PDB file of C-alpha atoms in Angstrom:
ATOM      1  CA  CYS A1348       0.219  -0.396  -0.108  1.00 52.00           C
ATOM      2  CA  LYS A1349       1.751   3.630  -0.622  1.00 42.00           C
ATOM      3  CA  PRO A1350       0.076   6.822   0.751  1.00 40.00           C
ATOM      4  CA  ARG A1351      -2.230   8.426  -1.981  1.00 41.00           C
ATOM      5  CA  ASN A1352      -1.075  11.675  -3.207  1.00 40.00           C
ATOM      6  CA  LEU A1353      -4.194  13.649  -0.943  1.00 37.00           C
ATOM      7  CA  ILE A1354      -2.088  12.023   2.329  1.00 39.00           C
ATOM      8  CA  LEU A1355       0.759  13.341   1.474  1.00 40.00           C
ATOM      9  CA  SER A1356      -0.284  17.102   0.117  1.00 41.00           C
ATOM     10  CA  TRP A1357      -2.160  17.217   3.548  1.00 40.00           C
ATOM     11  CA  LEU A1358       0.784  16.428   5.670  1.00 41.00           C
ATOM     12  CA  GLN A1359       2.993  19.253   3.951  1.00 43.00           C
ATOM     13  CA  SER A1360       0.001  21.556   3.861  1.00 46.00           C
ATOM     14  CA  GLN A1361      -0.587  20.415   8.282  1.00 41.00           C
ATOM     15  CA  GLN A1362       3.067  20.720   8.619  1.00 41.00           C
ATOM     16  CA  VAL A1363       3.169  17.674  10.167  1.00 40.00           C
ATOM     17  CA  GLY A1364       5.777  15.414   8.911  1.00 40.00           C
ATOM     18  CA  ALA A1365       8.081  16.602  10.935  1.00 40.00           C
ATOM     19  CA  LEU A1366       6.014  16.346  13.867  1.00 41.00           C
ATOM     20  CA  ALA A1367       5.930  12.411  12.553  1.00 42.00           C
ATOM     21  CA  GLN A1368       9.714  11.856  11.731  1.00 41.00           C
ATOM     22  CA  GLU A1369      10.184  13.796  15.785  1.00 41.00           C
ATOM     23  CA  ASN A1370       7.640  10.912  17.117  1.00 43.00           C
ATOM     24  CA  THR A1371       9.242   8.175  15.560  1.00 41.00           C
ATOM     25  CA  MET A1372      13.048   9.214  16.261  1.00 40.00           C
ATOM     26  CA  ALA A1373      11.720   9.344  20.401  1.00 43.00           C
ATOM     27  CA  SER A1374       9.842   6.405  19.824  1.00 41.00           C
ATOM     28  CA  SER A1375      13.165   4.962  18.490  1.00 42.00           C
ATOM     29  CA  GLN A1376      15.073   5.250  21.657  1.00 44.00           C
ATOM     30  CA  THR A1377      12.488   3.485  23.707  1.00 47.00           C
ATOM     31  CA  GLN A1378      12.844  -0.348  23.702  1.00 59.00           C
ATOM     32  CA  SER A1379       8.994  -1.383  23.469  1.00 76.00           C
ATOM     33  CA  ARG A1380       6.536  -4.247  23.338  1.00 92.00           C
ATOM     34  CA  PRO A1381       5.424  -5.569  19.724  1.00 96.00           C
ATOM     35  CA  VAL A1382       2.034  -4.320  19.536  1.00 97.00           C
ATOM     36  CA  GLN A1383      -1.116  -6.881  19.317  1.00 96.00           C
ATOM     37  CA  LEU A1384      -3.238  -4.238  16.839  1.00 96.00           C
ATOM     38  CA  ARG A1385      -6.490  -5.798  18.320  1.00 95.00           C
ATOM     39  CA  LYS A1386      -6.060  -4.103  21.754  1.00 96.00           C
ATOM     40  CA  LEU A1387      -4.620  -1.207  20.363  1.00 97.00           C
ATOM     41  CA  LEU A1388      -8.479  -1.283  18.249  1.00 96.00           C
ATOM     42  CA  SER A1389      -9.894  -1.240  21.704  1.00 96.00           C
ATOM     43  CA  ALA A1390      -8.179   1.565  23.124  1.00 96.00           C
ATOM     44  CA  CYS A1391      -8.860   3.751  20.094  1.00 96.00           C
ATOM     45  CA  ILE A1392     -12.417   2.495  20.605  1.00 96.00           C
ATOM     46  CA  ASP A1393     -12.363   3.650  24.188  1.00 95.00           C
ATOM     47  CA  CYS A1394     -10.574   6.881  23.828  1.00 96.00           C
ATOM     48  CA  SER A1395     -13.064   7.749  20.664  1.00 95.00           C
ATOM     49  CA  ARG A1396     -16.152   6.789  23.402  1.00 94.00           C
ATOM     50  CA  ALA A1397     -13.916   8.828  26.171  1.00 93.00           C
ATOM     51  CA  ALA A1398     -13.181  11.884  23.845  1.00 94.00           C
ATOM     52  CA  GLY A1399     -16.765  12.173  22.732  1.00 93.00           C
ATOM     53  CA  LYS A1400     -17.941  12.607  26.535  1.00 93.00           C
ATOM     54  CA  LEU A1401     -15.378  15.536  27.001  1.00 92.00           C
ATOM     55  CA  ILE A1402     -16.854  16.597  23.907  1.00 93.00           C
ATOM     56  CA  ARG A1403     -20.275  16.850  24.543  1.00 91.00           C
ATOM     57  CA  SER A1404     -19.454  17.873  28.480  1.00 91.00           C
ATOM     58  CA  ILE A1405     -17.287  20.877  27.163  1.00 92.00           C
ATOM     59  CA  ARG A1406     -20.288  21.789  24.566  1.00 92.00           C
ATOM     60  CA  GLU A1407     -22.861  21.512  27.244  1.00 91.00           C
ATOM     61  CA  LYS A1408     -21.132  24.392  29.230  1.00 90.00           C
ATOM     62  CA  GLY A1409     -21.153  25.991  25.790  1.00 89.00           C
ATOM     63  CA  ALA A1410     -17.697  26.896  26.912  1.00 83.00           C
ATOM     64  CA  LEU A1411     -15.684  26.091  23.507  1.00 91.00           C
ATOM     65  CA  GLN A1412     -14.058  29.003  22.907  1.00 91.00           C
ATOM     66  CA  ALA A1413     -13.972  28.841  18.498  1.00 89.00           C
ATOM     67  CA  LYS A1414     -10.794  30.643  17.885  1.00 89.00           C
ATOM     68  CA  ASP A1415      -9.091  30.475  14.198  1.00 85.00           C
ATOM     69  CA  LYS A1416      -6.365  28.631  13.697  1.00 83.00           C
ATOM     70  CA  ASP A1417      -4.420  31.214  11.464  1.00 71.00           C
ATOM     71  CA  LYS A1418      -5.170  34.157  14.001  1.00 67.00           C
ATOM     72  CA  GLY A1419      -2.388  32.582  16.776  1.00 58.00           C
ATOM     73  CA  GLY A1420      -3.068  35.924  18.532  1.00 46.00           C
ATOM     74  CA  ASP A1421      -0.401  38.424  17.040  1.00 44.00           C
ATOM     75  CA  ASP A1422      -2.706  40.795  16.768  1.00 44.00           C
ATOM     76  CA  GLY A1423      -4.440  40.987  20.027  1.00 47.00           C
ATOM     77  CA  SER A1424      -7.291  39.142  19.480  1.00 51.00           C
ATOM     78  CA  ASN A1425      -6.093  35.882  20.835  1.00 52.00           C
ATOM     79  CA  GLY A1426      -7.109  34.527  17.830  1.00 47.00           C
ATOM     80  CA  GLU A1427     -11.285  34.479  19.019  1.00 53.00           C
ATOM     81  CA  VAL A1428     -13.551  35.235  16.204  1.00 51.00           C
ATOM     82  CA  ASP A1429     -17.034  35.695  15.635  1.00 61.00           C
ATOM     83  CA  GLU A1430     -18.175  32.402  13.999  1.00 62.00           C
ATOM     84  CA  LYS A1431     -19.343  33.181  10.502  1.00 61.00           C
ATOM     85  CA  ASP A1432     -15.243  34.307   9.870  1.00 66.00           C
ATOM     86  CA  LEU A1433     -13.985  31.113  11.079  1.00 72.00           C
ATOM     87  CA  LYS A1434     -12.214  29.768   8.075  1.00 76.00           C
ATOM     88  CA  ASP A1435      -9.877  26.871  10.237  1.00 83.00           C
ATOM     89  CA  PRO A1436     -11.587  27.101  13.667  1.00 90.00           C
ATOM     90  CA  VAL A1437     -10.087  24.961  16.501  1.00 91.00           C
ATOM     91  CA  THR A1438     -11.828  24.727  20.225  1.00 93.00           C
ATOM     92  CA  VAL A1439     -10.723  23.367  23.848  1.00 92.00           C
ATOM     93  CA  ALA A1440     -13.242  20.637  22.878  1.00 93.00           C
ATOM     94  CA  ASP A1441     -10.762  19.670  19.975  1.00 94.00           C
ATOM     95  CA  LEU A1442      -7.625  20.867  21.758  1.00 93.00           C
ATOM     96  CA  GLU A1443      -8.585  18.418  25.083  1.00 92.00           C
ATOM     97  CA  ALA A1444      -9.813  15.548  23.246  1.00 93.00           C
ATOM     98  CA  GLN A1445      -7.210  15.202  21.751  1.00 94.00           C
ATOM     99  CA  ARG A1446      -4.942  15.620  24.552  1.00 93.00           C
ATOM    100  CA  LEU A1447      -7.025  12.763  25.710  1.00 94.00           C
ATOM    101  CA  ILE A1448      -6.362  10.356  23.303  1.00 95.00           C
ATOM    102  CA  GLU A1449      -3.012  10.838  22.275  1.00 95.00           C
ATOM    103  CA  HIS A1450      -1.366  11.087  25.532  1.00 93.00           C
ATOM    104  CA  ALA A1451      -3.623   7.245  26.589  1.00 95.00           C
ATOM    105  CA  LEU A1452      -2.533   5.794  23.459  1.00 96.00           C
ATOM    106  CA  ASN A1453       0.914   6.946  24.027  1.00 93.00           C
ATOM    107  CA  TYR A1454       1.245   5.852  27.716  1.00 93.00           C
ATOM    108  CA  ALA A1455      -0.873   2.174  26.699  1.00 94.00           C
ATOM    109  CA  PHE A1456       1.530   1.473  23.780  1.00 96.00           C
ATOM    110  CA  PRO A1457       5.320   2.932  24.618  1.00 95.00           C
ATOM    111  CA  GLY A1458       6.729   4.040  20.723  1.00 95.00           C
ATOM    112  CA  ILE A1459       4.279   3.914  18.681  1.00 96.00           C
ATOM    113  CA  ASN A1460       3.487   7.439  16.650  1.00 95.00           C
ATOM    114  CA  THR A1461       0.593   9.314  17.211  1.00 95.00           C
ATOM    115  CA  VAL A1462       0.073  13.071  15.021  1.00 95.00           C
ATOM    116  CA  GLY A1463      -3.090  15.166  15.758  1.00 93.00           C
ATOM    117  CA  GLU A1464      -4.378  17.957  13.979  1.00 91.00           C
ATOM    118  CA  GLU A1465      -3.479  20.219  16.674  1.00 90.00           C
ATOM    119  CA  GLY A1466      -0.141  20.016  16.554  1.00 85.00           C
ATOM    120  CA  THR A1467       1.496  18.199  20.165  1.00 82.00           C
ATOM    121  CA  LEU A1468      -0.368  19.452  23.035  1.00 84.00           C
ATOM    122  CA  ASP A1469       1.012  19.154  27.116  1.00 82.00           C
ATOM    123  CA  LYS A1470       0.069  15.748  28.906  1.00 81.00           C
ATOM    124  CA  PRO A1471      -3.575  16.126  30.754  1.00 77.00           C
ATOM    125  CA  ASP A1472      -3.408  16.464  34.543  1.00 74.00           C
ATOM    126  CA  VAL A1473      -5.361  13.174  34.368  1.00 73.00           C
ATOM    127  CA  LEU A1474      -4.220  10.398  32.180  1.00 81.00           C
ATOM    128  CA  PHE A1475      -7.250   7.955  30.825  1.00 87.00           C
ATOM    129  CA  SER A1476      -6.672   4.208  30.856  1.00 90.00           C
ATOM    130  CA  PRO A1477      -8.320   2.871  28.066  1.00 93.00           C
ATOM    131  CA  SER A1478      -9.626  -0.715  27.805  1.00 92.00           C
ATOM    132  CA  ILE A1479      -8.107  -3.115  25.318  1.00 93.00           C
ATOM    133  CA  ASP A1480     -10.595  -5.988  25.397  1.00 92.00           C
ATOM    134  CA  LEU A1481     -13.114  -4.511  23.394  1.00 93.00           C
ATOM    135  CA  VAL A1482     -12.493  -5.970  19.744  1.00 92.00           C
ATOM    136  CA  LYS A1483     -12.817  -9.326  20.378  1.00 91.00           C
ATOM    137  CA  ASP A1484     -12.950 -10.526  16.650  1.00 88.00           C
ATOM    138  CA  THR A1485      -9.286 -12.683  15.841  1.00 88.00           C
ATOM    139  CA  LEU A1486      -7.121 -10.006  13.285  1.00 89.00           C
ATOM    140  CA  PRO A1487      -5.084 -11.378  10.624  1.00 92.00           C
ATOM    141  CA  SER A1488      -2.197 -13.180  12.096  1.00 92.00           C
ATOM    142  CA  VAL A1489       0.276 -10.301  10.022  1.00 93.00           C
ATOM    143  CA  TYR A1490      -1.206  -8.086  12.539  1.00 94.00           C
ATOM    144  CA  ASP A1491      -0.618 -10.530  16.293  1.00 94.00           C
ATOM    145  CA  ALA A1492       3.037  -8.647  17.132  1.00 95.00           C
ATOM    146  CA  VAL A1493       3.157  -5.376  14.674  1.00 97.00           C
ATOM    147  CA  PRO A1494       6.576  -3.135  16.147  1.00 97.00           C
ATOM    148  CA  PRO A1495       5.574  -0.559  17.909  1.00 97.00           C
ATOM    149  CA  GLU A1496       7.614   2.618  15.571  1.00 96.00           C
ATOM    150  CA  ASP A1497       5.821   0.762  12.556  1.00 97.00           C
ATOM    151  CA  ILE A1498       2.505   2.380  13.645  1.00 97.00           C
ATOM    152  CA  THR A1499       1.091   5.640  13.441  1.00 97.00           C
ATOM    153  CA  ILE A1500      -2.496   7.026  15.180  1.00 97.00           C
ATOM    154  CA  TRP A1501      -4.369   9.874  13.074  1.00 97.00           C
ATOM    155  CA  ILE A1502      -6.733  12.115  15.392  1.00 97.00           C
ATOM    156  CA  ASP A1503      -8.743  14.720  14.215  1.00 95.00           C
ATOM    157  CA  PRO A1504     -10.430  15.055  17.647  1.00 94.00           C
ATOM    158  CA  VAL A1505     -13.586  16.878  16.697  1.00 93.00           C
ATOM    159  CA  ASP A1506     -13.673  16.094  12.735  1.00 93.00           C
ATOM    160  CA  GLY A1507     -15.905  18.471  11.419  1.00 89.00           C
ATOM    161  CA  THR A1508     -15.176  21.640  13.627  1.00 91.00           C
ATOM    162  CA  LYS A1509     -16.611  23.967  11.826  1.00 91.00           C
ATOM    163  CA  SER A1510     -20.338  22.393  11.910  1.00 91.00           C
ATOM    164  CA  PHE A1511     -19.577  21.681  15.771  1.00 92.00           C
ATOM    165  CA  ILE A1512     -19.786  24.676  16.024  1.00 91.00           C
ATOM    166  CA  LEU A1513     -22.771  26.017  14.793  1.00 89.00           C
ATOM    167  CA  GLY A1514     -24.219  23.026  16.423  1.00 90.00           C
ATOM    168  CA  LYS A1515     -24.530  20.663  13.073  1.00 91.00           C
ATOM    169  CA  LEU A1516     -23.819  17.652  15.178  1.00 91.00           C
ATOM    170  CA  ASP A1517     -24.449  14.762  12.565  1.00 92.00           C
ATOM    171  CA  VAL A1518     -21.931  15.294  10.790  1.00 92.00           C
ATOM    172  CA  VAL A1519     -19.052  15.205  13.201  1.00 92.00           C
ATOM    173  CA  THR A1520     -17.030  12.767  14.326  1.00 92.00           C
ATOM    174  CA  CYS A1521     -14.375  11.724  16.187  1.00 94.00           C
ATOM    175  CA  LEU A1522     -11.809  10.401  13.967  1.00 95.00           C
ATOM    176  CA  ILE A1523      -9.050   7.842  15.216  1.00 97.00           C
ATOM    177  CA  GLY A1524      -7.004   6.086  12.447  1.00 96.00           C
ATOM    178  CA  ILE A1525      -4.700   3.716  12.571  1.00 97.00           C
ATOM    179  CA  SER A1526      -1.603   2.942   9.806  1.00 96.00           C
ATOM    180  CA  VAL A1527       0.526  -0.107  10.065  1.00 96.00           C
ATOM    181  CA  ARG A1528       4.118   0.325   7.822  1.00 94.00           C
ATOM    182  CA  GLY A1529       2.219   3.777   5.956  1.00 93.00           C
ATOM    183  CA  CYS A1530      -1.344   1.302   5.340  1.00 93.00           C
ATOM    184  CA  ALA A1531      -4.005   2.515   6.574  1.00 94.00           C
ATOM    185  CA  THR A1532      -5.550  -0.647   8.164  1.00 94.00           C
ATOM    186  CA  ALA A1533      -7.870   0.192  11.022  1.00 92.00           C
ATOM    187  CA  GLY A1534      -9.781   3.429  12.849  1.00 87.00           C
TER     188      GLY A1534
END
């Protein structure tokens, strides 16, 4: 499986290639055990559920604090703009959900690579410990013992942020994708 040009151009536009390489280099310095993809997929499902609850909680409190990523506060606005003017929005829900997912998976599976849409985030105050036994199905044996450095987790904590801000929740998802050796595998 070869990465498609669309993925590569998205990586370049988001400037996450360097982040993925940095995470890979950091991971290679840690001696980690092989990963059973079934357990990793279970953890991703559980992280998605936990992130969904967190996202709903933030939305219910009305504390989205929507900002435009392109306006990082250099103009004194702190990035906050009217909803109608948002071009590439980010909310507290995006940041906190990614923080939860990224750090839970990195803790549970040391050595895997994670690339989140919102960049690299500090560790959360409380670490979520995901269940690794939700998926009972047997996967092909090639996924029984994958070296962690061969795994990249792609995280878009609130896929459809603008719709999320506008209350169009039926088109919003929490996206966690698993690639093994550069091939989309599960999510």
